[in-house]
Short mmCIF file of N, CA and C in Angstrom, two decimals:
data_model
loop_
_atom_site.label_atom_id
_atom_site.label_comp_id
_atom_site.label_asym_id
_atom_site.label_seq_id
_atom_site.Cartn_x
_atom_site.Cartn_y
_atom_site.Cartn_z
N GLN A 1 0.59 -1.19 -0.41
CA GLN A 1 0.31 0.06 -0.65
C GLN A 1 1.00 1.31 -0.11
N VAL A 2 0.44 2.06 -0.16
CA VAL A 2 1.16 3.46 -1.03
C VAL A 2 0.17 4.72 -0.05
N GLN A 3 0.22 5.44 0.37
CA GLN A 3 -0.40 6.53 1.18
C GLN A 3 0.17 8.06 0.45
N LEU A 4 -0.71 8.71 0.41
CA LEU A 4 0.15 10.04 -0.41
C LEU A 4 -1.00 11.17 0.31
N VAL A 5 0.30 12.54 0.97
CA VAL A 5 -0.84 13.17 1.58
C VAL A 5 -0.46 14.64 0.63
N GLU A 6 -0.92 15.55 0.34
CA GLU A 6 -1.06 17.00 -0.61
C GLU A 6 -0.85 18.02 0.74
N SER A 7 -0.22 18.63 0.63
CA SER A 7 -0.16 20.04 1.60
C SER A 7 0.24 21.15 0.25
N GLY A 8 0.07 22.33 1.55
CA GLY A 8 0.55 23.22 0.23
C GLY A 8 -0.82 24.38 -0.42
N GLY A 9 -1.70 24.16 -0.63
CA GLY A 9 -2.64 24.61 -1.26
C GLY A 9 -3.34 25.98 -0.35
N GLY A 10 -4.19 26.96 -1.23
CA GLY A 10 -4.79 28.15 -0.65
C GLY A 10 -4.91 28.99 -1.58
N SER A 11 -5.53 29.91 -0.89
CA SER A 11 -5.99 30.96 -1.81
C SER A 11 -5.28 31.92 -2.11
N VAL A 12 -5.19 32.43 -3.45
CA VAL A 12 -4.10 33.42 -3.67
C VAL A 12 -4.45 34.40 -5.00
N GLN A 13 -4.08 35.30 -5.55
CA GLN A 13 -4.10 36.23 -6.19
C GLN A 13 -3.72 35.63 -7.21
N THR A 14 -4.44 36.20 -8.97
CA THR A 14 -3.10 36.02 -9.99
C THR A 14 -2.40 36.65 -10.10
N GLY A 15 -1.34 35.70 -10.73
CA GLY A 15 -0.09 35.79 -11.12
C GLY A 15 0.47 35.21 -9.99
N ASP A 16 0.09 35.02 -9.06
CA ASP A 16 0.88 34.70 -7.75
C ASP A 16 1.51 33.29 -7.73
N SER A 17 2.61 33.07 -6.44
CA SER A 17 2.95 31.51 -6.74
C SER A 17 2.50 30.60 -5.80
N LEU A 18 2.77 29.37 -6.05
CA LEU A 18 2.22 28.50 -4.17
C LEU A 18 2.73 27.03 -5.07
N ARG A 19 3.68 26.46 -3.91
CA ARG A 19 3.95 25.24 -4.43
C ARG A 19 3.50 23.98 -3.91
N LEU A 20 2.98 23.01 -4.28
CA LEU A 20 2.51 21.84 -3.55
C LEU A 20 3.24 20.70 -3.29
N SER A 21 3.24 20.28 -2.42
CA SER A 21 3.71 18.71 -1.82
C SER A 21 3.17 17.67 -1.76
N CYS A 22 3.39 16.45 -2.12
CA CYS A 22 2.94 15.22 -1.84
C CYS A 22 3.68 14.63 -1.11
N ALA A 23 3.27 13.85 0.05
CA ALA A 23 4.39 12.87 0.54
C ALA A 23 4.10 11.75 0.51
N ALA A 24 4.63 10.82 0.02
CA ALA A 24 4.11 9.40 -0.10
C ALA A 24 5.11 8.44 0.83
N SER A 25 4.49 7.35 1.18
CA SER A 25 5.08 6.57 2.59
C SER A 25 4.21 5.23 2.39
N GLY A 26 4.68 4.35 2.81
CA GLY A 26 4.72 3.01 2.34
C GLY A 26 5.39 1.95 2.00
N ARG A 27 5.60 0.92 2.72
CA ARG A 27 7.09 -0.20 2.76
C ARG A 27 7.09 -0.44 1.37
N THR A 28 6.55 -0.23 0.23
CA THR A 28 7.08 -0.38 -0.83
C THR A 28 7.01 0.91 -2.35
N PHE A 29 7.06 1.74 -1.35
CA PHE A 29 7.10 2.94 -2.34
C PHE A 29 8.54 3.58 -2.64
N SER A 30 8.79 3.50 -3.86
CA SER A 30 10.61 4.35 -4.42
C SER A 30 10.07 4.82 -5.67
N PHE A 31 10.39 5.91 -5.64
CA PHE A 31 10.34 6.06 -7.14
C PHE A 31 11.13 5.78 -8.23
N SER A 32 11.75 4.74 -7.76
CA SER A 32 12.05 3.37 -8.68
C SER A 32 10.90 2.96 -9.36
N ARG A 33 9.74 2.81 -8.43
CA ARG A 33 9.05 1.98 -8.80
C ARG A 33 7.53 2.42 -9.34
N TYR A 34 7.68 3.99 -8.81
CA TYR A 34 6.26 4.26 -9.00
C TYR A 34 6.25 5.76 -9.80
N THR A 35 5.46 5.74 -10.96
CA THR A 35 5.40 7.26 -11.12
C THR A 35 4.22 8.00 -10.31
N VAL A 36 4.58 9.36 -10.29
CA VAL A 36 3.57 9.98 -9.12
C VAL A 36 3.43 11.38 -10.39
N GLY A 37 2.10 11.65 -10.14
CA GLY A 37 1.66 12.60 -11.10
C GLY A 37 0.65 13.55 -10.16
N TRP A 38 0.47 14.81 -10.82
CA TRP A 38 -0.73 15.53 -10.53
C TRP A 38 -1.74 15.60 -11.20
N PHE A 39 -2.59 15.63 -10.88
CA PHE A 39 -4.15 16.36 -11.85
C PHE A 39 -5.08 17.35 -10.67
N ARG A 40 -6.27 18.15 -10.99
CA ARG A 40 -7.07 18.54 -10.89
C ARG A 40 -8.24 18.25 -11.52
N GLN A 41 -9.04 19.10 -10.35
CA GLN A 41 -10.24 18.68 -10.60
C GLN A 41 -11.10 20.32 -10.19
N ALA A 42 -12.10 20.43 -11.35
CA ALA A 42 -12.72 22.09 -10.67
C ALA A 42 -14.09 21.77 -10.76
N PRO A 43 -15.18 22.36 -10.28
CA PRO A 43 -16.29 22.40 -9.93
C PRO A 43 -17.31 21.51 -11.10
N GLY A 44 -17.55 20.79 -11.33
CA GLY A 44 -18.56 20.78 -13.08
C GLY A 44 -17.94 19.91 -13.77
N LYS A 45 -16.12 19.76 -13.81
CA LYS A 45 -15.45 18.89 -14.46
C LYS A 45 -14.65 17.80 -14.50
N ASP A 46 -14.01 17.07 -14.98
CA ASP A 46 -13.45 16.29 -15.01
C ASP A 46 -12.17 16.00 -14.21
N ARG A 47 -11.73 15.03 -14.01
CA ARG A 47 -10.40 15.17 -13.31
C ARG A 47 -9.21 15.57 -14.63
N GLU A 48 -8.22 16.28 -14.58
CA GLU A 48 -7.14 16.53 -15.65
C GLU A 48 -5.84 16.37 -15.57
N PHE A 49 -5.27 16.02 -15.88
CA PHE A 49 -3.76 15.63 -15.98
C PHE A 49 -3.16 17.19 -16.02
N VAL A 50 -2.28 16.89 -15.02
CA VAL A 50 -1.01 18.10 -14.79
C VAL A 50 -0.07 18.05 -15.26
N ALA A 51 0.60 16.87 -14.52
CA ALA A 51 2.04 17.01 -14.55
C ALA A 51 2.94 15.66 -13.70
N ALA A 52 3.62 15.18 -14.18
CA ALA A 52 4.11 13.58 -13.71
C ALA A 52 5.24 13.34 -13.78
N VAL A 53 5.68 13.05 -12.88
CA VAL A 53 7.85 12.47 -13.32
C VAL A 53 7.86 10.67 -12.74
N ALA A 54 7.77 10.12 -14.22
CA ALA A 54 7.83 9.09 -14.47
C ALA A 54 8.54 7.96 -13.35
N TRP A 55 8.44 6.73 -13.14
CA TRP A 55 9.23 5.81 -12.46
C TRP A 55 10.57 5.68 -13.29
N THR A 56 10.68 5.65 -14.49
CA THR A 56 11.63 4.88 -15.20
C THR A 56 12.66 6.29 -15.51
N GLY A 57 13.09 6.90 -14.64
CA GLY A 57 14.02 7.42 -15.08
C GLY A 57 13.54 9.37 -14.18
N ASP A 58 14.05 10.37 -14.99
CA ASP A 58 13.93 11.83 -14.15
C ASP A 58 12.99 12.28 -15.40
N SER A 59 12.11 11.53 -15.96
CA SER A 59 11.51 11.93 -17.27
C SER A 59 10.18 13.00 -16.41
N THR A 60 9.61 13.80 -16.51
CA THR A 60 8.92 14.66 -16.51
C THR A 60 8.07 14.83 -17.30
N TYR A 61 6.25 15.04 -17.42
CA TYR A 61 5.36 15.48 -18.13
C TYR A 61 4.75 16.25 -17.72
N GLN A 62 4.11 17.11 -18.38
CA GLN A 62 3.47 18.30 -17.90
C GLN A 62 1.99 18.79 -19.47
N SER A 63 0.90 18.96 -18.89
CA SER A 63 -0.07 19.16 -19.85
C SER A 63 0.51 20.69 -20.30
N ASP A 64 -0.59 20.57 -21.86
CA ASP A 64 0.10 21.79 -22.51
C ASP A 64 -0.34 23.64 -21.56
N SER A 65 -1.72 22.81 -20.97
CA SER A 65 -2.23 24.02 -20.14
C SER A 65 -1.30 25.02 -19.31
N VAL A 66 -0.09 23.96 -18.66
CA VAL A 66 0.45 24.86 -17.74
C VAL A 66 1.99 24.36 -17.75
N LYS A 67 2.38 24.50 -19.46
CA LYS A 67 3.55 24.17 -19.92
C LYS A 67 4.28 25.85 -19.42
N GLY A 68 5.13 25.89 -19.05
CA GLY A 68 5.97 26.81 -18.92
C GLY A 68 6.00 28.26 -17.45
N ARG A 69 4.53 26.96 -17.14
CA ARG A 69 4.38 28.08 -15.71
C ARG A 69 4.39 27.12 -14.15
N PHE A 70 4.18 25.58 -14.43
CA PHE A 70 4.13 24.71 -13.36
C PHE A 70 5.26 23.90 -13.57
N THR A 71 5.98 23.75 -12.25
CA THR A 71 7.32 22.61 -12.43
C THR A 71 6.91 20.91 -11.14
N ILE A 72 7.19 20.12 -12.09
CA ILE A 72 7.35 19.18 -11.04
C ILE A 72 8.84 19.04 -11.06
N SER A 73 8.59 18.47 -9.36
CA SER A 73 10.13 17.60 -9.32
C SER A 73 10.18 16.94 -7.62
N LYS A 74 11.34 16.51 -7.29
CA LYS A 74 10.77 15.63 -6.41
C LYS A 74 12.46 15.29 -5.84
N ASP A 75 12.11 15.19 -4.81
CA ASP A 75 12.76 15.05 -3.65
C ASP A 75 12.69 13.32 -2.84
N SER A 76 13.72 12.56 -3.55
CA SER A 76 13.83 10.99 -2.81
C SER A 76 14.36 10.84 -2.02
N ALA A 77 14.90 11.59 -1.05
CA ALA A 77 15.04 11.36 0.31
C ALA A 77 14.17 11.55 0.91
N LYS A 78 13.06 12.33 0.64
CA LYS A 78 11.86 12.57 1.34
C LYS A 78 10.44 12.22 0.66
N ASN A 79 10.78 11.22 -0.33
CA ASN A 79 9.80 10.59 -0.70
C ASN A 79 8.88 11.55 -1.09
N THR A 80 9.20 12.76 -1.88
CA THR A 80 8.19 13.96 -1.87
C THR A 80 8.05 14.17 -3.26
N VAL A 81 7.44 14.43 -3.70
CA VAL A 81 7.09 15.30 -5.16
C VAL A 81 6.35 16.62 -5.32
N TYR A 82 6.92 17.48 -5.54
CA TYR A 82 6.55 18.91 -5.28
C TYR A 82 6.09 19.40 -7.52
N LEU A 83 4.75 20.35 -6.34
CA LEU A 83 4.44 20.69 -8.28
C LEU A 83 4.21 22.52 -7.83
N GLN A 84 5.46 23.29 -8.19
CA GLN A 84 5.30 24.78 -8.49
C GLN A 84 4.68 25.21 -8.96
N LEU A 85 4.02 26.07 -8.67
CA LEU A 85 2.95 26.67 -9.37
C LEU A 85 3.07 27.90 -9.75
N ASN A 86 3.45 28.76 -10.46
CA ASN A 86 3.96 29.88 -10.70
C ASN A 86 2.79 30.38 -11.95
N SER A 87 2.62 32.02 -11.60
CA SER A 87 1.69 33.19 -12.54
C SER A 87 0.73 32.24 -12.95
N LEU A 88 0.34 32.08 -11.22
CA LEU A 88 -1.36 31.33 -11.56
C LEU A 88 -2.66 32.33 -12.10
N LYS A 89 -3.10 31.61 -13.27
CA LYS A 89 -4.58 32.12 -13.25
C LYS A 89 -6.05 31.89 -12.62
N SER A 90 -7.36 32.38 -12.88
CA SER A 90 -8.05 32.21 -11.92
C SER A 90 -8.52 30.39 -12.66
N GLU A 91 -8.27 30.50 -14.03
CA GLU A 91 -8.64 28.57 -14.44
C GLU A 91 -7.85 27.49 -13.72
N ASP A 92 -6.94 28.25 -13.32
CA ASP A 92 -5.99 26.76 -11.99
C ASP A 92 -6.83 26.83 -11.07
N THR A 93 -8.19 27.11 -10.52
CA THR A 93 -8.61 27.10 -9.37
C THR A 93 -9.13 25.80 -9.53
N ALA A 94 -8.83 24.61 -8.88
CA ALA A 94 -8.97 23.30 -8.49
C ALA A 94 -8.61 22.76 -7.19
N VAL A 95 -9.29 21.83 -7.13
CA VAL A 95 -8.57 20.49 -6.22
C VAL A 95 -7.72 19.79 -6.85
N TYR A 96 -6.44 19.73 -5.87
CA TYR A 96 -5.56 19.23 -6.81
C TYR A 96 -4.95 17.94 -6.19
N TYR A 97 -4.64 16.48 -6.88
CA TYR A 97 -4.24 15.78 -6.25
C TYR A 97 -3.04 15.52 -6.97
N CYS A 98 -2.83 14.35 -5.73
CA CYS A 98 -1.08 13.63 -5.75
C CYS A 98 -2.30 12.08 -6.36
N ALA A 99 -0.84 11.23 -7.06
CA ALA A 99 -1.72 9.92 -7.12
C ALA A 99 -0.74 9.25 -7.96
N ALA A 100 -0.14 7.77 -7.91
CA ALA A 100 1.07 7.11 -7.76
C ALA A 100 0.17 5.86 -8.44
N ALA A 101 1.69 5.40 -9.43
CA ALA A 101 0.93 4.16 -10.15
C ALA A 101 2.73 3.72 -10.25
N LEU A 102 2.14 1.80 -10.11
CA LEU A 102 3.04 1.13 -9.81
C LEU A 102 3.55 0.61 -11.10
N LYS A 103 4.90 1.20 -11.17
CA LYS A 103 5.45 0.40 -12.66
C LYS A 103 4.63 0.82 -14.02
N SER A 104 3.80 1.61 -14.12
CA SER A 104 2.91 1.96 -14.99
C SER A 104 3.17 1.60 -16.53
N THR A 105 2.77 0.92 -17.26
CA THR A 105 3.16 1.37 -18.67
C THR A 105 1.95 1.81 -19.57
N THR A 106 0.98 2.79 -19.26
CA THR A 106 -0.04 2.96 -19.31
C THR A 106 0.61 4.53 -19.40
N SER A 107 -0.39 5.39 -20.61
CA SER A 107 0.19 6.94 -20.45
C SER A 107 0.27 7.57 -19.04
N VAL A 108 1.21 8.14 -18.38
CA VAL A 108 0.82 8.75 -17.45
C VAL A 108 0.00 10.08 -16.95
N ARG A 109 -0.93 9.94 -18.58
CA ARG A 109 -1.30 11.54 -18.25
C ARG A 109 -3.35 10.96 -18.13
N LEU A 110 -2.91 9.11 -17.80
CA LEU A 110 -4.35 8.89 -18.12
C LEU A 110 -5.36 8.85 -16.49
N VAL A 111 -6.02 8.79 -15.95
CA VAL A 111 -6.42 8.85 -14.74
C VAL A 111 -6.17 7.24 -14.13
N ARG A 112 -6.71 6.82 -15.34
CA ARG A 112 -6.90 5.14 -15.03
C ARG A 112 -5.50 4.20 -14.68
N ALA A 113 -4.24 5.18 -15.27
CA ALA A 113 -3.35 4.66 -14.72
C ALA A 113 -2.73 4.27 -13.62
N TYR A 114 -3.48 5.45 -12.46
CA TYR A 114 -2.91 5.52 -11.27
C TYR A 114 -3.80 4.40 -10.24
N GLY A 115 -3.41 3.92 -9.18
CA GLY A 115 -4.02 3.43 -8.43
C GLY A 115 -4.18 3.39 -7.05
N TYR A 116 -3.44 4.71 -6.88
CA TYR A 116 -3.27 5.53 -5.46
C TYR A 116 -3.50 6.68 -5.51
N TRP A 117 -4.17 7.31 -4.62
CA TRP A 117 -4.79 8.71 -4.72
C TRP A 117 -4.39 9.56 -3.56
N GLY A 118 -3.98 11.08 -3.11
CA GLY A 118 -4.33 11.50 -1.61
C GLY A 118 -5.66 12.13 -1.89
N GLN A 119 -5.64 13.06 -0.90
CA GLN A 119 -6.88 13.63 -0.81
C GLN A 119 -7.37 15.05 -1.67
N GLY A 120 -6.71 15.38 -1.94
CA GLY A 120 -5.87 16.48 -2.60
C GLY A 120 -5.95 18.03 -1.76
N THR A 121 -6.11 19.01 -2.48
CA THR A 121 -5.36 20.04 -2.08
C THR A 121 -6.19 21.33 -2.46
N GLN A 122 -6.73 22.19 -1.85
CA GLN A 122 -7.40 22.99 -2.72
C GLN A 122 -6.68 24.20 -2.92
N VAL A 123 -6.97 25.27 -4.78
CA VAL A 123 -5.79 26.20 -4.78
C VAL A 123 -7.32 26.69 -5.23
N THR A 124 -7.23 28.01 -4.81
CA THR A 124 -8.44 29.15 -5.31
C THR A 124 -7.56 29.95 -5.88
N VAL A 125 -7.82 30.57 -7.34
CA VAL A 125 -7.35 32.13 -7.63
C VAL A 125 -7.94 32.86 -8.02
N SER A 126 -8.00 34.16 -7.41
CA SER A 126 -8.96 35.19 -7.92
C SER A 126 -8.01 36.53 -8.79
N SER A 127 -8.80 37.34 -8.77
CA SER A 127 -8.19 38.17 -9.73
C SER A 127 -8.61 39.21 -8.49
#
């Protein structure tokens, strides 16, 4: 089993920055085995892919909507994945979820690739 705990969300103004954290724990967890991704879900919308770091190495992936503004990184010593959110826009308002997938060969951009999810952290961006 893998447990994921997100933190760092909050209410900010347009153009501000936030850093989200996802702390992973569990006997079997390591970045050499698990892809870790960030997704977000706005009210009334489907959960959408934001960014991921793959288990196969240091490859990272981002959605086109956040490319150049959001950055995913990891700290292997702390089993923590970070999502740096810069130049926030009102359309970034959502609950942000961290997810983990064991040695997944399914596209990291798909919700169904992930078997473990955190509880989510709210990000609200107002103008």
